[in-house]
PDB file of N, CA and C in Angstrom:
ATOM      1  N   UNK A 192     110.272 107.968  97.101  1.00  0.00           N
ATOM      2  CA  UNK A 192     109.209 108.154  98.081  1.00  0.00           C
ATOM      3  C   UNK A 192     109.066 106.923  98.985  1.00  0.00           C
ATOM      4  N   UNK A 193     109.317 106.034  98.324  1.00  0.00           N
ATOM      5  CA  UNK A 193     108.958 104.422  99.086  1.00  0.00           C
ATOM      6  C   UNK A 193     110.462 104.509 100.008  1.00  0.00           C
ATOM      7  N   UNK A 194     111.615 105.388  99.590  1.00  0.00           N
ATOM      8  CA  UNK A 194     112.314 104.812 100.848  1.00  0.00           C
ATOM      9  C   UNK A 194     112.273 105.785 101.602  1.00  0.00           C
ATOM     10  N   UNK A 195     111.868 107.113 101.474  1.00  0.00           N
ATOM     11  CA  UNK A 195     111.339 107.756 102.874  1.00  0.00           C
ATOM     12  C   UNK A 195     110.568 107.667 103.997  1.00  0.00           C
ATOM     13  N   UNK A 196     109.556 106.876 103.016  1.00  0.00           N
ATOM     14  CA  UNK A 196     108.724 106.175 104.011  1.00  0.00           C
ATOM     15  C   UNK A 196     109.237 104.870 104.961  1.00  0.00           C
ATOM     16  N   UNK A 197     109.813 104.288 104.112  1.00  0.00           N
ATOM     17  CA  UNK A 197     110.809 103.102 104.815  1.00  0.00           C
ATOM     18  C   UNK A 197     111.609 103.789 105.710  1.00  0.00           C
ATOM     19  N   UNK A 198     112.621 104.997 105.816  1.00  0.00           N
ATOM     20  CA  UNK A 198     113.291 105.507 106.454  1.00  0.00           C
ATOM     21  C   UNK A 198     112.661 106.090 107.933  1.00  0.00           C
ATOM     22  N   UNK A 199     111.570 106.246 107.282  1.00  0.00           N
ATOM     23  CA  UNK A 199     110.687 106.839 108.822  1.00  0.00           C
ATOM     24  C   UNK A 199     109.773 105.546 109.466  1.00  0.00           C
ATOM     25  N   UNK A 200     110.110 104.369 109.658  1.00  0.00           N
ATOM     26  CA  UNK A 200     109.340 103.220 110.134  1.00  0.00           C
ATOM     27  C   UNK A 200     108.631 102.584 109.801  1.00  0.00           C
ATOM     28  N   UNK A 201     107.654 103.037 108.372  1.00  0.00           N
ATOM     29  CA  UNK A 201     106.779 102.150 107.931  1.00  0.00           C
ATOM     30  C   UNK A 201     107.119 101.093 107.581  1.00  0.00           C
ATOM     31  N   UNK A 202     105.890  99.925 107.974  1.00  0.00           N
ATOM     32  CA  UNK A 202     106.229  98.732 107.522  1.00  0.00           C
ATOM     33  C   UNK A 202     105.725  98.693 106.009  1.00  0.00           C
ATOM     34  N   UNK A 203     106.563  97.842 105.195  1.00  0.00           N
ATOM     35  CA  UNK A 203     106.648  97.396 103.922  1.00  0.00           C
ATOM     36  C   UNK A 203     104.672  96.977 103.824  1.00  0.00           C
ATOM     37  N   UNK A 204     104.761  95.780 104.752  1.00  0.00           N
ATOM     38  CA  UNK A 204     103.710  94.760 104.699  1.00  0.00           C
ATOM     39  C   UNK A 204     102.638  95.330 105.436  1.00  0.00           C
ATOM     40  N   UNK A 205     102.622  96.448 106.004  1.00  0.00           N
ATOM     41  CA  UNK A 205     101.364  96.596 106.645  1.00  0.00           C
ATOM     42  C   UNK A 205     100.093  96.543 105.887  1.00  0.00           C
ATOM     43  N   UNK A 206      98.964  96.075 105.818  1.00  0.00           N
ATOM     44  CA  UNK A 206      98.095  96.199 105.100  1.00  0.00           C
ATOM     45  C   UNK A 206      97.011  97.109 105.324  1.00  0.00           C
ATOM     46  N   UNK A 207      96.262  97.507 104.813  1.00  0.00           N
ATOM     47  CA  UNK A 207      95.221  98.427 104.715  1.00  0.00           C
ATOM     48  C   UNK A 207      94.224  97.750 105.432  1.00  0.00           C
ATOM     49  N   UNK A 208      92.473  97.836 105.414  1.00  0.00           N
ATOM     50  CA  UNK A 208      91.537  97.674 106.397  1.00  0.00           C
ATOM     51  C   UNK A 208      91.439  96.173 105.452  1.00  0.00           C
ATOM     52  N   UNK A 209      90.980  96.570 104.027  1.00  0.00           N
ATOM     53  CA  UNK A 209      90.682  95.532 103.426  1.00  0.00           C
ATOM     54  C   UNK A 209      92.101  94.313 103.491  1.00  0.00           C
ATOM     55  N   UNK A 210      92.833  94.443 104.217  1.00  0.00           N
ATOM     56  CA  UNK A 210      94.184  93.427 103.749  1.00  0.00           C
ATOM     57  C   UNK A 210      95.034  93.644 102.815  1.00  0.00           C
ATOM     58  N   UNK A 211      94.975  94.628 102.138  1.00  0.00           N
ATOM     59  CA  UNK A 211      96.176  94.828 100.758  1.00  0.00           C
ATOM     60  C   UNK A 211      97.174  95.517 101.307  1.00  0.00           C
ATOM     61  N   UNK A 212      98.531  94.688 100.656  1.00  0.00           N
ATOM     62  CA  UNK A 212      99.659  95.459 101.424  1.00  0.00           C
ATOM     63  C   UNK A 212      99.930  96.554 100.120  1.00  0.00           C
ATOM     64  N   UNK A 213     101.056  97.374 100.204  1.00  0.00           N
ATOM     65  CA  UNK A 213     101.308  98.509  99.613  1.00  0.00           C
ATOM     66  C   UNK A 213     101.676  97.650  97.878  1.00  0.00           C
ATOM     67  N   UNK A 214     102.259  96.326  97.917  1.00  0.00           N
ATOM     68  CA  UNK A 214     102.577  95.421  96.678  1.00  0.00           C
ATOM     69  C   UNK A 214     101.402  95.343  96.200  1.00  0.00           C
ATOM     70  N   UNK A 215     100.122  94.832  96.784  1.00  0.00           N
ATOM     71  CA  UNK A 215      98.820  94.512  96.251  1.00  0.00           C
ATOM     72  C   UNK A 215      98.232  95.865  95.635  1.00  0.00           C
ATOM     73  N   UNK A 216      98.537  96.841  96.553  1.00  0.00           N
ATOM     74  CA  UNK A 216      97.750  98.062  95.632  1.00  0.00           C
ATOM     75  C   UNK A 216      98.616  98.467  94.171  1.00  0.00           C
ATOM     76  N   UNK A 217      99.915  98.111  94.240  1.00  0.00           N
ATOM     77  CA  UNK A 217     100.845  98.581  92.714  1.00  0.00           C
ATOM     78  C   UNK A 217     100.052  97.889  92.068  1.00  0.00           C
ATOM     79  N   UNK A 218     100.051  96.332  92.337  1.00  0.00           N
ATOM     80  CA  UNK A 218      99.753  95.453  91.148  1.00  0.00           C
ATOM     81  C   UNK A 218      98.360  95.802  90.803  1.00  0.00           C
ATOM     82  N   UNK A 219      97.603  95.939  91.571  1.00  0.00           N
ATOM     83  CA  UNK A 219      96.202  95.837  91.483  1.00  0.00           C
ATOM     84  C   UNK A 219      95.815  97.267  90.642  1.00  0.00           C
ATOM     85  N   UNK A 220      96.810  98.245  90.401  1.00  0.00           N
ATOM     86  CA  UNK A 220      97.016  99.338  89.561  1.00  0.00           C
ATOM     87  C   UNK A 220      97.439  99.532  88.373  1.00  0.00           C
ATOM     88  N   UNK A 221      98.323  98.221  88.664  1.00  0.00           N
ATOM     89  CA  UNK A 221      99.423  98.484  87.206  1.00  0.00           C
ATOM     90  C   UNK A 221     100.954  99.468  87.546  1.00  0.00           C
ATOM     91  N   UNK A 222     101.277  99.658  88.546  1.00  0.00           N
ATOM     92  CA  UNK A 222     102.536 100.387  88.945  1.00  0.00           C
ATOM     93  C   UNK A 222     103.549  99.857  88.984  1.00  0.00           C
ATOM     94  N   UNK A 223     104.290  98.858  87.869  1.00  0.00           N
ATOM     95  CA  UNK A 223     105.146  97.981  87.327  1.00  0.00           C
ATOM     96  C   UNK A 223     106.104  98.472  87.830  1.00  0.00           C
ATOM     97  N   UNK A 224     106.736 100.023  87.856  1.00  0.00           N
ATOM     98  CA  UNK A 224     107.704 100.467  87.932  1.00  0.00           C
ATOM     99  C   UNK A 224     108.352 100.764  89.619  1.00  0.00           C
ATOM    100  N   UNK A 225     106.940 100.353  90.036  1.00  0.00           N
ATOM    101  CA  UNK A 225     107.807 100.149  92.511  1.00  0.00           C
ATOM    102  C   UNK A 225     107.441  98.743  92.087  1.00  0.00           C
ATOM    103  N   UNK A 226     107.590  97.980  91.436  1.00  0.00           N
ATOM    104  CA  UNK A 226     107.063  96.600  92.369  1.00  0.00           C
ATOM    105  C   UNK A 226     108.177  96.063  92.940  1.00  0.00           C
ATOM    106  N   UNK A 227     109.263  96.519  91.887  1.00  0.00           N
ATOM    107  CA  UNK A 227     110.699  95.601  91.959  1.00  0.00           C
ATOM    108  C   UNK A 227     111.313  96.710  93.196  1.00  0.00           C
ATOM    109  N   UNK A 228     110.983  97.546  93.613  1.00  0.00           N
ATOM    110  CA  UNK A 228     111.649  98.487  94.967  1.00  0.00           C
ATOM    111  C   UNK A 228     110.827  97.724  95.651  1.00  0.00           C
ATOM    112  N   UNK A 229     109.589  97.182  96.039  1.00  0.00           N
ATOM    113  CA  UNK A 229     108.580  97.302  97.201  1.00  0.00           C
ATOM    114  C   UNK A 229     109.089  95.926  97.452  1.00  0.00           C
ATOM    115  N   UNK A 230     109.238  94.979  96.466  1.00  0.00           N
ATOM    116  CA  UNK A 230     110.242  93.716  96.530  1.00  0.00           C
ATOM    117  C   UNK A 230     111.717  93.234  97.056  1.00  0.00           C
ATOM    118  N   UNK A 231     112.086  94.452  96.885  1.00  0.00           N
ATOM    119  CA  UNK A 231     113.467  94.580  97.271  1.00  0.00           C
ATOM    120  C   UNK A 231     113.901  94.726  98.587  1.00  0.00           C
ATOM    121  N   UNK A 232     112.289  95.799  99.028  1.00  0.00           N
ATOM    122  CA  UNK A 232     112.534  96.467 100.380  1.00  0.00           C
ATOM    123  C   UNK A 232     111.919  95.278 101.503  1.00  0.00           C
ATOM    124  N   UNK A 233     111.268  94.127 101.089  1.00  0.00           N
ATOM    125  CA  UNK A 233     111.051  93.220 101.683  1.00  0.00           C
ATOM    126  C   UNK A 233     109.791  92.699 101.821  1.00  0.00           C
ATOM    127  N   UNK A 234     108.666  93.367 100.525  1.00  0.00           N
ATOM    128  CA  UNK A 234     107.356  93.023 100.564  1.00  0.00           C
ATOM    129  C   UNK A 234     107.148  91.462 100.252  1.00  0.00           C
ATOM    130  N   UNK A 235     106.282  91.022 100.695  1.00  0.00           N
ATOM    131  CA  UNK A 235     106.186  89.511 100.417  1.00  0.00           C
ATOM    132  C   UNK A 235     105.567  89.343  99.403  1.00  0.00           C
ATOM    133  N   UNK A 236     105.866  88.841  98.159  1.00  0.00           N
ATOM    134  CA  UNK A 236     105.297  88.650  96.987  1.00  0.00           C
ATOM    135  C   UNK A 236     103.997  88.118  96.450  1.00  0.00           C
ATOM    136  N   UNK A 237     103.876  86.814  97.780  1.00  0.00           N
ATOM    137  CA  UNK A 237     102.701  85.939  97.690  1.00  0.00           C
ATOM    138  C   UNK A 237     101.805  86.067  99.275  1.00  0.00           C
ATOM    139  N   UNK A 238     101.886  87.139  99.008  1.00  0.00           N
ATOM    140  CA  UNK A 238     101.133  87.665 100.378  1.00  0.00           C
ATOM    141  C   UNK A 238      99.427  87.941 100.017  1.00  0.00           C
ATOM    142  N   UNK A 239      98.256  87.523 101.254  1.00  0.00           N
ATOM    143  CA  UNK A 239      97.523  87.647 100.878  1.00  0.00           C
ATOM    144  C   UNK A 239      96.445  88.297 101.561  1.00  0.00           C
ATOM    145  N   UNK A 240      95.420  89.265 100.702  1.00  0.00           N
ATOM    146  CA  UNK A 240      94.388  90.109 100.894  1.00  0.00           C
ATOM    147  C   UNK A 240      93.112  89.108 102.052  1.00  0.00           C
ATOM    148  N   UNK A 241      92.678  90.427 102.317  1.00  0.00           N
ATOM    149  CA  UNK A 241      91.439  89.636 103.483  1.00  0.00           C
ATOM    150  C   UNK A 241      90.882  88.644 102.430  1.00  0.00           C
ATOM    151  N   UNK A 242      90.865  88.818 101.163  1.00  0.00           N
ATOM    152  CA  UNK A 242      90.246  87.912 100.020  1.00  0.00           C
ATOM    153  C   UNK A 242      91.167  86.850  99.967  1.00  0.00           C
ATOM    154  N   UNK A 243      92.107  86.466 100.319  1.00  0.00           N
ATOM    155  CA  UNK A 243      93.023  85.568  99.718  1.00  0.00           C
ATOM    156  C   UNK A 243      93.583  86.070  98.373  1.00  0.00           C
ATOM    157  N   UNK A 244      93.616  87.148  97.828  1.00  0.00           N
ATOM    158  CA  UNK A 244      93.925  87.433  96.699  1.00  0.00           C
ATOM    159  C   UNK A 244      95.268  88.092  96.993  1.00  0.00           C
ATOM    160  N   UNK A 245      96.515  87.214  96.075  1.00  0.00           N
ATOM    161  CA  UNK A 245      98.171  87.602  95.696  1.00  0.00           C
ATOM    162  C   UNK A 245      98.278  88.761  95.147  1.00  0.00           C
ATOM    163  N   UNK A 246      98.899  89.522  95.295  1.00  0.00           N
ATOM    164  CA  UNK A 246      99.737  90.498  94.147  1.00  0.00           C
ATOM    165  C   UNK A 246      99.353  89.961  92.607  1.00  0.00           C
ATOM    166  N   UNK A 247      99.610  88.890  92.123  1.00  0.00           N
ATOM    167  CA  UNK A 247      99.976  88.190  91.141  1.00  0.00           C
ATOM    168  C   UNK A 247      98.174  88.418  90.503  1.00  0.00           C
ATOM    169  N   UNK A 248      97.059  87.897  91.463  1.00  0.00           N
ATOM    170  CA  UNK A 248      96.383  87.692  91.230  1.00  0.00           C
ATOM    171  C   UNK A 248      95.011  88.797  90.709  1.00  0.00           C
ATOM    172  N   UNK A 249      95.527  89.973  91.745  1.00  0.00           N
ATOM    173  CA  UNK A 249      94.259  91.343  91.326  1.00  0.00           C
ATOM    174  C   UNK A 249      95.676  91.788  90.040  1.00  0.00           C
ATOM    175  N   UNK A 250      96.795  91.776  89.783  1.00  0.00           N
ATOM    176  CA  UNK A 250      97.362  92.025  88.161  1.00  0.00           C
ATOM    177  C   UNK A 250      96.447  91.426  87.313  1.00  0.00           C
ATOM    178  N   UNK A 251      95.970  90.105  87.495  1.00  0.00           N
ATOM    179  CA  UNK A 251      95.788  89.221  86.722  1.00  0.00           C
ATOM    180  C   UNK A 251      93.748  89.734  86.405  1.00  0.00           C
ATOM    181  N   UNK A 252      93.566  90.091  87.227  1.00  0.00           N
ATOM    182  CA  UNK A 252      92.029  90.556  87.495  1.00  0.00           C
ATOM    183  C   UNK A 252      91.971  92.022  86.306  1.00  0.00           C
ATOM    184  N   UNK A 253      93.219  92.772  86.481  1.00  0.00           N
ATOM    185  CA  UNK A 253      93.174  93.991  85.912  1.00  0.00           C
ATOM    186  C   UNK A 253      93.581  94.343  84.304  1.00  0.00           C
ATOM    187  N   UNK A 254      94.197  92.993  84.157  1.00  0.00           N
ATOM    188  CA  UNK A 254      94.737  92.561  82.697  1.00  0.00           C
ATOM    189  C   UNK A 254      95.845  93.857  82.844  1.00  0.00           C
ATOM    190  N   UNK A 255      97.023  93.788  83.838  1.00  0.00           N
ATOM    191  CA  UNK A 255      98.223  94.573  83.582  1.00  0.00           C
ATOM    192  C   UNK A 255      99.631  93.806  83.544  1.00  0.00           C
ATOM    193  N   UNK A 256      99.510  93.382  82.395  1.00  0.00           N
ATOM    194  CA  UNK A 256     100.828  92.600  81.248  1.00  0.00           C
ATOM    195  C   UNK A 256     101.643  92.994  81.935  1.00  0.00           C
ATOM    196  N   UNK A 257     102.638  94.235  81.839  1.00  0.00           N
ATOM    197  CA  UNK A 257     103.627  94.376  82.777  1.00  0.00           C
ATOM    198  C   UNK A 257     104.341  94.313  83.566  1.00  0.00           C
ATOM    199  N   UNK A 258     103.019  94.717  84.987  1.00  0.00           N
ATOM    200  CA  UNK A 258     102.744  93.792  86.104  1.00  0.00           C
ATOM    201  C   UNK A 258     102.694  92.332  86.371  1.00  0.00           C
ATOM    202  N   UNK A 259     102.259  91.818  85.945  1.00  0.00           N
ATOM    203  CA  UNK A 259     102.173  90.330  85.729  1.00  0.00           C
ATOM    204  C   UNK A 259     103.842  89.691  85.005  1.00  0.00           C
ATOM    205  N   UNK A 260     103.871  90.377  84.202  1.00  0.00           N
ATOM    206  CA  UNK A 260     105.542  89.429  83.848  1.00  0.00           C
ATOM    207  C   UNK A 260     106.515  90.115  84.829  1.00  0.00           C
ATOM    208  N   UNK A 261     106.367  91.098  85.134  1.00  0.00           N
ATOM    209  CA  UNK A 261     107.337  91.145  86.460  1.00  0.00           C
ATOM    210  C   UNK A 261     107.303  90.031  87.354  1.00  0.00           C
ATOM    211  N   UNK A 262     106.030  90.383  87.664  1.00  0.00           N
ATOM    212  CA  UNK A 262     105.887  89.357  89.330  1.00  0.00           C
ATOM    213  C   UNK A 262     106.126  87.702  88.668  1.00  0.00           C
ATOM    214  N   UNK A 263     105.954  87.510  87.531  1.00  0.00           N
ATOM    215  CA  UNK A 263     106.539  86.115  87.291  1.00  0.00           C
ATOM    216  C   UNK A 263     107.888  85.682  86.889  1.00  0.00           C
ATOM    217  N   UNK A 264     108.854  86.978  86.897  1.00  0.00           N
ATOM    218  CA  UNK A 264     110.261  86.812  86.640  1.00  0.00           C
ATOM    219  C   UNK A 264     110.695  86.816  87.881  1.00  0.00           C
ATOM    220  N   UNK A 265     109.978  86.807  88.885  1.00  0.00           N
ATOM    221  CA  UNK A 265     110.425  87.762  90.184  1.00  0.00           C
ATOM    222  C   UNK A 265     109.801  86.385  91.299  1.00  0.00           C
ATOM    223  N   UNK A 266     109.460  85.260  90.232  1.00  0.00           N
ATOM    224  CA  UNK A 266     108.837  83.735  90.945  1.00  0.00           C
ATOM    225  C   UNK A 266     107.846  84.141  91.523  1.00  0.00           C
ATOM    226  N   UNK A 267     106.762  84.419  91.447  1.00  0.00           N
ATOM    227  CA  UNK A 267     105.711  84.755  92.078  1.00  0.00           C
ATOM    228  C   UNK A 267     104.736  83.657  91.986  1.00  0.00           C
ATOM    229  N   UNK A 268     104.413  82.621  93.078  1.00  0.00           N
ATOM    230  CA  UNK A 268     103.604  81.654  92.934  1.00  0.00           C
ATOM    231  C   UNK A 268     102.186  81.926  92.057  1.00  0.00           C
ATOM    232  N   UNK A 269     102.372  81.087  90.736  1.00  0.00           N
ATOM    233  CA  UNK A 269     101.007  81.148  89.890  1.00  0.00           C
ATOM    234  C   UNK A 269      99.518  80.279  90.318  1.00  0.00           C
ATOM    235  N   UNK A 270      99.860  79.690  91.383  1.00  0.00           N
ATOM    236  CA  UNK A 270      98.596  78.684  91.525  1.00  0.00           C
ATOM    237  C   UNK A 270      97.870  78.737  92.656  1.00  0.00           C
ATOM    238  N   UNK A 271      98.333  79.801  93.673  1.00  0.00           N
ATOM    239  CA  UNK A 271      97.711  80.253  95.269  1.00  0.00           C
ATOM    240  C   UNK A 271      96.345  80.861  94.792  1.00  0.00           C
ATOM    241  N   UNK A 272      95.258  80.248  95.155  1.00  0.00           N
ATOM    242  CA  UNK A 272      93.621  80.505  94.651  1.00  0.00           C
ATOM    243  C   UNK A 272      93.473  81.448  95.995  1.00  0.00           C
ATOM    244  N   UNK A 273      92.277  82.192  95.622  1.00  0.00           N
ATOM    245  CA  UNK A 273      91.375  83.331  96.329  1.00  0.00           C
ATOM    246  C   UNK A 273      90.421  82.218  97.495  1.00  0.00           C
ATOM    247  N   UNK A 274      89.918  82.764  98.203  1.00  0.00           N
ATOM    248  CA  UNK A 274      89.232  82.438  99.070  1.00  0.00           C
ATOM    249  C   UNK A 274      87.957  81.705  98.104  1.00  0.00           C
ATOM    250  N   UNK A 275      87.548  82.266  96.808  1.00  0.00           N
ATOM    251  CA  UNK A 275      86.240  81.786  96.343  1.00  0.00           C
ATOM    252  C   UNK A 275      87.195  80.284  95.131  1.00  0.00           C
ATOM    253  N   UNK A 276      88.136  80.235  95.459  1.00  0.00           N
ATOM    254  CA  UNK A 276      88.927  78.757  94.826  1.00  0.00           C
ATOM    255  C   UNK A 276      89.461  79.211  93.673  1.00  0.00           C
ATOM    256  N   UNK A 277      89.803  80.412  93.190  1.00  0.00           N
ATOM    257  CA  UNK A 277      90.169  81.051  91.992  1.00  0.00           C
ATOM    258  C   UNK A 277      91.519  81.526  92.070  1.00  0.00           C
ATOM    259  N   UNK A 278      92.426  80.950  91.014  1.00  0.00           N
ATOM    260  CA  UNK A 278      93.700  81.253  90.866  1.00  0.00           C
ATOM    261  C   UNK A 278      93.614  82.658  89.699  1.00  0.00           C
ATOM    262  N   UNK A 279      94.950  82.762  89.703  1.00  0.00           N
ATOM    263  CA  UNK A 279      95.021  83.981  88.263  1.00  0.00           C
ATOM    264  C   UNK A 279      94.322  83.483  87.228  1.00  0.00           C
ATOM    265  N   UNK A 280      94.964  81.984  86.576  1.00  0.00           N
ATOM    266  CA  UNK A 280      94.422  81.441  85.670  1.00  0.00           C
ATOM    267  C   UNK A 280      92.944  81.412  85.192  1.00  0.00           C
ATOM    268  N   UNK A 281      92.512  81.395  86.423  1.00  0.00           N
ATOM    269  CA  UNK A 281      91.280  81.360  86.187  1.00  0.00           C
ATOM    270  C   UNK A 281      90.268  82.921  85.971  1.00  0.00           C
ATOM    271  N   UNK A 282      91.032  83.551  86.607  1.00  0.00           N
ATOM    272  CA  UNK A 282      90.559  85.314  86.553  1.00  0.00           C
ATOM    273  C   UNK A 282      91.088  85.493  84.671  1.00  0.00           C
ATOM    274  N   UNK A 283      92.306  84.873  84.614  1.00  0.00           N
ATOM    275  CA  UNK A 283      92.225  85.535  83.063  1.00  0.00           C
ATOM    276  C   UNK A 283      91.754  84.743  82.193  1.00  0.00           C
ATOM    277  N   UNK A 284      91.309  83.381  82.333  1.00  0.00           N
ATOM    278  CA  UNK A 284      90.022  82.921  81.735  1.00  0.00           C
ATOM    279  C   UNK A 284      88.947  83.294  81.276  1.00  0.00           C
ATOM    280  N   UNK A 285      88.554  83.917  82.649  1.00  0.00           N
ATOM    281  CA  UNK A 285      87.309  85.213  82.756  1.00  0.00           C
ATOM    282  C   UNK A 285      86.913  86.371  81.992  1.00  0.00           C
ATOM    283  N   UNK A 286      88.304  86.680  81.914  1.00  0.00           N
ATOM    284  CA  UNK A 286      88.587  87.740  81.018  1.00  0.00           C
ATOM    285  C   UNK A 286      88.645  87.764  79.760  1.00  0.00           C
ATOM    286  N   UNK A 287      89.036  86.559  79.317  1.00  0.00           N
ATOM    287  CA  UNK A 287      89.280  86.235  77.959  1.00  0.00           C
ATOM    288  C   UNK A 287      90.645  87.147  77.571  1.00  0.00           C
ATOM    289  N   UNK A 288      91.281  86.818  78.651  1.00  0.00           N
ATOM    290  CA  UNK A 288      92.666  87.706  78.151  1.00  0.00           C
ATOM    291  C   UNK A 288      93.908  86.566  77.747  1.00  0.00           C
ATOM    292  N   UNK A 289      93.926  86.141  76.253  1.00  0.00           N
ATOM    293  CA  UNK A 289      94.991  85.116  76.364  1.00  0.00           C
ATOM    294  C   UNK A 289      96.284  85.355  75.726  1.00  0.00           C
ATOM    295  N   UNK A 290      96.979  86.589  76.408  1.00  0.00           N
ATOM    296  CA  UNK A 290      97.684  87.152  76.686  1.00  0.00           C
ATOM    297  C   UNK A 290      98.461  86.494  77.660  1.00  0.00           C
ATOM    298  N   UNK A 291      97.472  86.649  78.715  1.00  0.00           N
ATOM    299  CA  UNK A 291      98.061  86.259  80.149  1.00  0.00           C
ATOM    300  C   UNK A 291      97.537  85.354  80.707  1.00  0.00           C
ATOM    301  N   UNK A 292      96.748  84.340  79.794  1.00  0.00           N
ATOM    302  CA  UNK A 292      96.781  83.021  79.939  1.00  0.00           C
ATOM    303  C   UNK A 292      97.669  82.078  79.133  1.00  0.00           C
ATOM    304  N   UNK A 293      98.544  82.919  78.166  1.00  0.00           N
ATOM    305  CA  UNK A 293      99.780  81.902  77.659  1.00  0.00           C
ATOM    306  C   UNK A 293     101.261  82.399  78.894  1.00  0.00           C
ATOM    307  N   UNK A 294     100.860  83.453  79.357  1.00  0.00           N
ATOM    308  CA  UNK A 294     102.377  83.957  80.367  1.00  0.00           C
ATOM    309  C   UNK A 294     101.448  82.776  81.881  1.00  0.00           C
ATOM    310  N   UNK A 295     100.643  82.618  82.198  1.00  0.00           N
ATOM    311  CA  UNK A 295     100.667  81.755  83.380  1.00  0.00           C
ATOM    312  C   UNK A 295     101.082  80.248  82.752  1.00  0.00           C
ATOM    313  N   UNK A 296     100.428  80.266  81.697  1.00  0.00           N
ATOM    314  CA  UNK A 296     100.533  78.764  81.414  1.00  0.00           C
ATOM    315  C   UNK A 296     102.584  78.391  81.223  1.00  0.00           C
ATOM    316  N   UNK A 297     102.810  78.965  80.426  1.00  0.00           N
ATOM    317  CA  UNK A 297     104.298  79.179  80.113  1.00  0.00           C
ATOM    318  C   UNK A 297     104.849  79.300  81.700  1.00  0.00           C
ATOM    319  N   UNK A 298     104.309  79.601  82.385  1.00  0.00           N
ATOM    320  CA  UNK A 298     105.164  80.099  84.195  1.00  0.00           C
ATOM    321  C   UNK A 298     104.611  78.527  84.959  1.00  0.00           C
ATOM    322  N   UNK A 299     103.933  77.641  84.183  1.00  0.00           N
ATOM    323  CA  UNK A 299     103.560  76.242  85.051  1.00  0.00           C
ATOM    324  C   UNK A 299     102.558  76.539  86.092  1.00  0.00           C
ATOM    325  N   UNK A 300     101.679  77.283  85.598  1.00  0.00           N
ATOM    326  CA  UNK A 300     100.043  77.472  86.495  1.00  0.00           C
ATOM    327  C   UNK A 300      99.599  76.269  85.889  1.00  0.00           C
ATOM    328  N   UNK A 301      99.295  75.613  87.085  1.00  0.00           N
ATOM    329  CA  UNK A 301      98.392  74.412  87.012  1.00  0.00           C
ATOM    330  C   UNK A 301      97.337  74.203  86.156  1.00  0.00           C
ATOM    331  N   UNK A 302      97.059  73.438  85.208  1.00  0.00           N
ATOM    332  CA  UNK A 302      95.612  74.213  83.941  1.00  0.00           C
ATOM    333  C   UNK A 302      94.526  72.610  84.449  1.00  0.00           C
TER     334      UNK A 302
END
């Protein structure tokens, strides 16, 4: 589906009203399985929402493991903070998910 749409002109990166490109809404879902097509096809990995918020970072908001070790095999900058000064690290702090506060820490997110 993603390359039909590619085939008929859409841009990869266009973003929605709020700023999320089509990468931000997988991650921000959990749709592990386009990230590595939407990547391929030329989405920018560390691209960011009217929030300042990465791909990397609404994964990290949603606690989707998956998602998240993709985008960090796939080099996805761990330390680009949100507009309110908040990195992933710090969203899965929040969370108390230390899960995916040993996969940032292990990926060299700044602690």
């Amino acid at each position: 589906l993603i390359e039909k749409f590619l085939e008929n002109g859409a841009n990869i990166n266009s973003p929605t009203i709020d700023g999320k490109t089509p990468l931000h809404i997988a991650c921000e879902n959990g749709r592990a399985s386009i990230i590595g097509t939407l990547i391929d096809k030329g989405a920018e990995i560390n691209s960011l929402s009217e929030d300042d918020e990465t791909p990397l970072y609404l994964a990290c908001q949603n606690n989707h493991i998956q998602t998240i070790k993709m985008l960090l095999e796939m080099k996805a900058d761990v330390d680009i903070a949100n507009k309110n000064k908040k990195t992933p690290l710090h969203v899965a702090c929040e969370n108390k998910n230390f899960v995916i506060i040993k996969l940032l820490i292990q990926s060299k997110a700044e602690v």
